[in-house]
mmCIF file of N, CA and C in Angstrom:
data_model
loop_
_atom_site.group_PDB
_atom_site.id
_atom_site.type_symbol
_atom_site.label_atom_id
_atom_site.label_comp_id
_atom_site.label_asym_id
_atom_site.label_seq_id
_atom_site.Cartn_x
_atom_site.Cartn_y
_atom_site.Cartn_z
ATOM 1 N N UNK K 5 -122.623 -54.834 -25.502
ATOM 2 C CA UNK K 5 -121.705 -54.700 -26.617
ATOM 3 C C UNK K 5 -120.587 -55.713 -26.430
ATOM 4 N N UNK K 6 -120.080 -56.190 -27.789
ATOM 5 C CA UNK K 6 -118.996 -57.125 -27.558
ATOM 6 C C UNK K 6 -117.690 -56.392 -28.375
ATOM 7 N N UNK K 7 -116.337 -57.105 -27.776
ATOM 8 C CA UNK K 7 -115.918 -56.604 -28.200
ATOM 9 C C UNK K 7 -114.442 -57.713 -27.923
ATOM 10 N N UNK K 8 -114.323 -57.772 -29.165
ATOM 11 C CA UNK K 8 -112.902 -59.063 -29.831
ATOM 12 C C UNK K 8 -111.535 -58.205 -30.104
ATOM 13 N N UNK K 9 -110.713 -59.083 -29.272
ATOM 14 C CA UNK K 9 -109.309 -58.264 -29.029
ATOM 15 C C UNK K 9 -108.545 -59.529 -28.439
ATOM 16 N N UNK K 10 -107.000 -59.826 -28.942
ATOM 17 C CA UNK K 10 -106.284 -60.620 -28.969
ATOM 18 C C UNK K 10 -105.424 -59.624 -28.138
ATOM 19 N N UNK K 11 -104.670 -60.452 -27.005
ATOM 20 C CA UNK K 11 -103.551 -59.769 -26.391
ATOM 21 C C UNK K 11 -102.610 -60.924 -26.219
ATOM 22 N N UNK K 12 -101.232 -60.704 -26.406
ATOM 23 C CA UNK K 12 -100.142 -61.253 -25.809
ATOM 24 C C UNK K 12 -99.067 -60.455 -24.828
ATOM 25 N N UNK K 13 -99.110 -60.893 -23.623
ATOM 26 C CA UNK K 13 -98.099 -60.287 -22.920
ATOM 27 C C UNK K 13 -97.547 -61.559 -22.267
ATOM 28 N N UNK K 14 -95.872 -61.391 -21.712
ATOM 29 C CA UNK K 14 -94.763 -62.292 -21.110
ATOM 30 C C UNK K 14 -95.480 -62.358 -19.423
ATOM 31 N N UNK K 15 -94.923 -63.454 -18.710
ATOM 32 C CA UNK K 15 -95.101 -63.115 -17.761
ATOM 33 C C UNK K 15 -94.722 -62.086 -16.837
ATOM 34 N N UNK K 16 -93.147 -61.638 -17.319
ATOM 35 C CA UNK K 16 -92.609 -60.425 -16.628
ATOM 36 C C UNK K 16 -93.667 -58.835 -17.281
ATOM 37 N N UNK K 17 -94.380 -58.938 -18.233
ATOM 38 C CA UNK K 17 -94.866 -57.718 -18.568
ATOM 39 C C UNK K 17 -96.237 -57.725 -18.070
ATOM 40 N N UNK K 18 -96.941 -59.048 -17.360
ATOM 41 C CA UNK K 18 -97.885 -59.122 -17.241
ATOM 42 C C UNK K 18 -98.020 -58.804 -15.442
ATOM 43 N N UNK K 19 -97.047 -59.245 -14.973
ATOM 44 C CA UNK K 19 -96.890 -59.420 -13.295
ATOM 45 C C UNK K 19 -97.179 -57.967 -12.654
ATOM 46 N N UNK K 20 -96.971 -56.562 -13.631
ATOM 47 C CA UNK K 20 -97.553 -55.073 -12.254
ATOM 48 C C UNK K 20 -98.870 -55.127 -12.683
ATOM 49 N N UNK K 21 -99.599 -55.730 -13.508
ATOM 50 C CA UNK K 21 -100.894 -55.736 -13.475
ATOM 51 C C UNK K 21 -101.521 -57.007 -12.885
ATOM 52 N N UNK K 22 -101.238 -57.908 -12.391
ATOM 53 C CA UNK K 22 -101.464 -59.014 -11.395
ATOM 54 C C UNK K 22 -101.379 -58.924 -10.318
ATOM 55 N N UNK K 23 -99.996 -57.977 -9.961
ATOM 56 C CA UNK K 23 -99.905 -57.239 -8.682
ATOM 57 C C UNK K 23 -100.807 -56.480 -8.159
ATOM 58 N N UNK K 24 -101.392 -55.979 -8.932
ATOM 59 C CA UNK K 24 -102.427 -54.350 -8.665
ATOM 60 C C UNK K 24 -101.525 -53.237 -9.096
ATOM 61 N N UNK K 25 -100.288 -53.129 -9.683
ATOM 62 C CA UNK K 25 -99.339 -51.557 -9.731
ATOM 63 C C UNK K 25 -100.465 -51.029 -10.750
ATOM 64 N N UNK K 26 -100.772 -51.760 -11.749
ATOM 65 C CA UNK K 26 -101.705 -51.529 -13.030
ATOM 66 C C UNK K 26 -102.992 -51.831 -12.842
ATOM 67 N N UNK K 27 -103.960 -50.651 -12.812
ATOM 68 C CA UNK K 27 -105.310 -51.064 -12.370
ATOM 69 C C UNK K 27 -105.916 -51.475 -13.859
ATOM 70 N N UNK K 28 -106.054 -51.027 -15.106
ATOM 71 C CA UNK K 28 -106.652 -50.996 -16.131
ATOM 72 C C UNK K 28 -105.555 -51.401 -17.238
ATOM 73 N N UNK K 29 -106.174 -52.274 -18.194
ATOM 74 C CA UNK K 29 -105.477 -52.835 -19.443
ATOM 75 C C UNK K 29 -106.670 -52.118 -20.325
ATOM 76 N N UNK K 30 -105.565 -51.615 -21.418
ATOM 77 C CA UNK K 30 -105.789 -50.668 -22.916
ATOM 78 C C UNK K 30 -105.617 -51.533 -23.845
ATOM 79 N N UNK K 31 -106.327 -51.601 -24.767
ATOM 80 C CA UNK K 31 -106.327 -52.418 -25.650
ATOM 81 C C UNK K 31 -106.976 -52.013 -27.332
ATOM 82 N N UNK K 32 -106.574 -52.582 -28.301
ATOM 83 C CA UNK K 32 -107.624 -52.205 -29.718
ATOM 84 C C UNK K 32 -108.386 -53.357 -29.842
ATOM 85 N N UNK K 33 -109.940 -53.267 -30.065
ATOM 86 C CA UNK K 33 -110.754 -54.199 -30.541
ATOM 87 C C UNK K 33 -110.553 -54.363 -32.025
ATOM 88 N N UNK K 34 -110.340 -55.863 -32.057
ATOM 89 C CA UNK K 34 -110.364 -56.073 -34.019
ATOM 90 C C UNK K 34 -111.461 -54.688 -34.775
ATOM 91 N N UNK K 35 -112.186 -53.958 -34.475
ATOM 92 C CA UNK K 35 -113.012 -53.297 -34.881
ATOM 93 C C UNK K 35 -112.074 -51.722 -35.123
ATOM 94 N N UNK K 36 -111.392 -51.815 -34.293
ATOM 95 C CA UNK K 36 -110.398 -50.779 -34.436
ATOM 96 C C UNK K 36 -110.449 -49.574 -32.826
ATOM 97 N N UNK K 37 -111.845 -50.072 -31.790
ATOM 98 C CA UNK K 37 -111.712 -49.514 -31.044
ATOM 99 C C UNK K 37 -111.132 -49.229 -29.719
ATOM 100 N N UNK K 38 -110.972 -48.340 -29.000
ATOM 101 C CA UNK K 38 -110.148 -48.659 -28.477
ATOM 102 C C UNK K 38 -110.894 -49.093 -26.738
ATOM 103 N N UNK K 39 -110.312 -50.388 -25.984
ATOM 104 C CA UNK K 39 -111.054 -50.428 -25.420
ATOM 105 C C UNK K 39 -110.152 -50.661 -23.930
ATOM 106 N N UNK K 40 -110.919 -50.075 -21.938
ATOM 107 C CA UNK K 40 -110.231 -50.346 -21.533
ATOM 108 C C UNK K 40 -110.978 -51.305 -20.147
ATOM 109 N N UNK K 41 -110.352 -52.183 -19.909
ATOM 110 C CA UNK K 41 -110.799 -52.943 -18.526
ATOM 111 C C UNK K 41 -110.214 -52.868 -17.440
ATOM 112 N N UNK K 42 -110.828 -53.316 -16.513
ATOM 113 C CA UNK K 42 -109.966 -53.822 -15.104
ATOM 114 C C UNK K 42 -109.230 -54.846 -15.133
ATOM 115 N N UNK K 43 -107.579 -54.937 -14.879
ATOM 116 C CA UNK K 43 -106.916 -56.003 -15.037
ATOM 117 C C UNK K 43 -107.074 -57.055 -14.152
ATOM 118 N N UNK K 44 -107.700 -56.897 -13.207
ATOM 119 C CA UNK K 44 -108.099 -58.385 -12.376
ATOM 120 C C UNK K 44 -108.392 -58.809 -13.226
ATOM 121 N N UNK K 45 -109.400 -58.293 -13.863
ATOM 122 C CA UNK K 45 -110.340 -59.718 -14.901
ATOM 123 C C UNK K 45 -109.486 -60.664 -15.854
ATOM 124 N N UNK K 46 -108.325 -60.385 -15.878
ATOM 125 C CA UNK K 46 -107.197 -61.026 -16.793
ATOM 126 C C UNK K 46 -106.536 -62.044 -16.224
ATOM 127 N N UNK K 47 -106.372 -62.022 -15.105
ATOM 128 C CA UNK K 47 -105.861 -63.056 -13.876
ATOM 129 C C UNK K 47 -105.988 -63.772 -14.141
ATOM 130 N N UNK K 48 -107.241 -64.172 -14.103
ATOM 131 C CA UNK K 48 -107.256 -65.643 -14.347
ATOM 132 C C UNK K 48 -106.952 -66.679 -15.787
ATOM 133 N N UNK K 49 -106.474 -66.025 -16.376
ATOM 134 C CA UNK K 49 -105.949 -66.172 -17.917
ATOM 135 C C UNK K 49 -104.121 -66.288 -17.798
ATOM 136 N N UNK K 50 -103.702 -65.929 -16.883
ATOM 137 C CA UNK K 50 -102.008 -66.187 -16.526
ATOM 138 C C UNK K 50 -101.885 -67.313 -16.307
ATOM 139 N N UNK K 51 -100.654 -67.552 -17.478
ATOM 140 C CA UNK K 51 -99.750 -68.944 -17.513
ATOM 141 C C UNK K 51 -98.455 -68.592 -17.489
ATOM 142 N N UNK K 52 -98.126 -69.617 -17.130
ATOM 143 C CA UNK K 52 -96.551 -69.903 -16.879
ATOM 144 C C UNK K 52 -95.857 -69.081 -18.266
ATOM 145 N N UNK K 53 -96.286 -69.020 -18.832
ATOM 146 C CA UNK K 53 -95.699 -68.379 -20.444
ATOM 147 C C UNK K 53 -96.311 -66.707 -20.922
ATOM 148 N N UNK K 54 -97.186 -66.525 -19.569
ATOM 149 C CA UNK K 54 -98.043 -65.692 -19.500
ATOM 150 C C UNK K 54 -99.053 -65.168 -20.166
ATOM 151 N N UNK K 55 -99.466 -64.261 -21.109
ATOM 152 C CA UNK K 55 -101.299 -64.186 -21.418
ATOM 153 C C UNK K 55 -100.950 -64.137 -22.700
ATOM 154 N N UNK K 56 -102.284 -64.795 -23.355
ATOM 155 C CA UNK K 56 -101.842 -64.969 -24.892
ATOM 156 C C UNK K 56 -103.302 -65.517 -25.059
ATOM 157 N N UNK K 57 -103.539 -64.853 -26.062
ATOM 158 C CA UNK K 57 -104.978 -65.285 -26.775
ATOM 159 C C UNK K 57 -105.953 -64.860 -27.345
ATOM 160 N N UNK K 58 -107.339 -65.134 -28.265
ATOM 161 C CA UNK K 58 -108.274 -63.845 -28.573
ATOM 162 C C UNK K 58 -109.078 -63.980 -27.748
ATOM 163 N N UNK K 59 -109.975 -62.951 -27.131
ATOM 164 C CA UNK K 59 -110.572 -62.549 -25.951
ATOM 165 C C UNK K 59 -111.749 -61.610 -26.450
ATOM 166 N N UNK K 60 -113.236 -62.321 -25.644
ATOM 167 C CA UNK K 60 -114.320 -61.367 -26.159
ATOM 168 C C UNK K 60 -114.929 -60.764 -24.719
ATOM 169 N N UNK K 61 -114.880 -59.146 -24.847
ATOM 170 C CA UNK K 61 -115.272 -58.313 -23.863
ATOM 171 C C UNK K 61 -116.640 -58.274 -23.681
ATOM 172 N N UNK K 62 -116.940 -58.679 -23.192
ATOM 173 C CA UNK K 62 -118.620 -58.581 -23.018
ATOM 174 C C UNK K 62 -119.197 -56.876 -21.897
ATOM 175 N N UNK K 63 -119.750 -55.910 -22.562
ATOM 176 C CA UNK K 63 -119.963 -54.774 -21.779
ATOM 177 C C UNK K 63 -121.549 -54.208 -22.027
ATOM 178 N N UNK K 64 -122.390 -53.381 -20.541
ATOM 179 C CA UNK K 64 -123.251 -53.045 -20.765
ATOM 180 C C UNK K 64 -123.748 -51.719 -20.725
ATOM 181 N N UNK K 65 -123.904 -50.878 -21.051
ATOM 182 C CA UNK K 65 -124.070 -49.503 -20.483
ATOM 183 C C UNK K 65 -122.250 -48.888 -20.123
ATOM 184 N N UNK K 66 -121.479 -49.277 -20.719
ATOM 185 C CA UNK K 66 -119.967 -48.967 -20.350
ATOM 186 C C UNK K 66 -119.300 -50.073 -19.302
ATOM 187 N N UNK K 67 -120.128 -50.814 -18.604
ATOM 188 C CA UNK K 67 -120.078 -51.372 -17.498
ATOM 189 C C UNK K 67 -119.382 -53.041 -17.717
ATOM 190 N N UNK K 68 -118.834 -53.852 -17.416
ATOM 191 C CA UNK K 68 -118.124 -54.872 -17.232
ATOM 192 C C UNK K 68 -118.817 -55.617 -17.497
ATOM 193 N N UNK K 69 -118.870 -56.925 -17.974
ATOM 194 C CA UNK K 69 -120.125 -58.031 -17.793
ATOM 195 C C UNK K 69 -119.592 -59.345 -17.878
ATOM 196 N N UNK K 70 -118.269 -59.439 -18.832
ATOM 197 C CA UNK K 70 -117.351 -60.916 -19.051
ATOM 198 C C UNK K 70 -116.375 -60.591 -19.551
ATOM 199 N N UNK K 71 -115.789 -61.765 -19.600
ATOM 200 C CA UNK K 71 -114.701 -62.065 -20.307
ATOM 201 C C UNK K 71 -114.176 -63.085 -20.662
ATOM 202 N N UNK K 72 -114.240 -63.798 -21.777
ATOM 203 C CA UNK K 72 -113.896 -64.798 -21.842
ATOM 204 C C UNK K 72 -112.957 -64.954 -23.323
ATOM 205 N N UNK K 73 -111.866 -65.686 -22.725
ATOM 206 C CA UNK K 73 -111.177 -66.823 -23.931
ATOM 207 C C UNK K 73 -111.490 -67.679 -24.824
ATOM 208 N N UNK K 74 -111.479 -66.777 -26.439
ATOM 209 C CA UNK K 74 -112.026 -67.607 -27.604
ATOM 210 C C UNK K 74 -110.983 -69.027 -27.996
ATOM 211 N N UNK K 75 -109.716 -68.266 -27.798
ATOM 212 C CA UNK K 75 -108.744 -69.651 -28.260
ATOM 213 C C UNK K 75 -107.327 -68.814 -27.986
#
């Protein structure tokens, strides 16, 4: 299942989930659902201006599979 969802967060709102304080990011899929991941997987998406962008969840059986940055 895929699943398209735009997030913007600052770097100061993004840093207890980079840390580990925040294990899981909540989110709404453009579809309206609601969806949640492991915030490691976001890491690597932190900039200096911090996270910003639309983002497609790739999942299988409930289970993790990607993530990647549409734009």
């Amino acid at each position: 299942m895929k699943y398209y969802f735009t997030l913007t967060m600052t770097p100061e709102e993004f840093l207890p989930y980079y840390r580990g304080q925040y294990s899981s990011i909540v989110t709404t899929a453009s579809n309206g659902q609601r969806v949640q991941f492991p915030a490691m997987h976001m890491r690597k998406f932190m900039t200096a201006g911090g996270v910003k962008g639309t983002f497609c969840l790739e999942t299988a059986n409930n289970k993790f599979i990607s993530l990647t940055k549409l734009r």
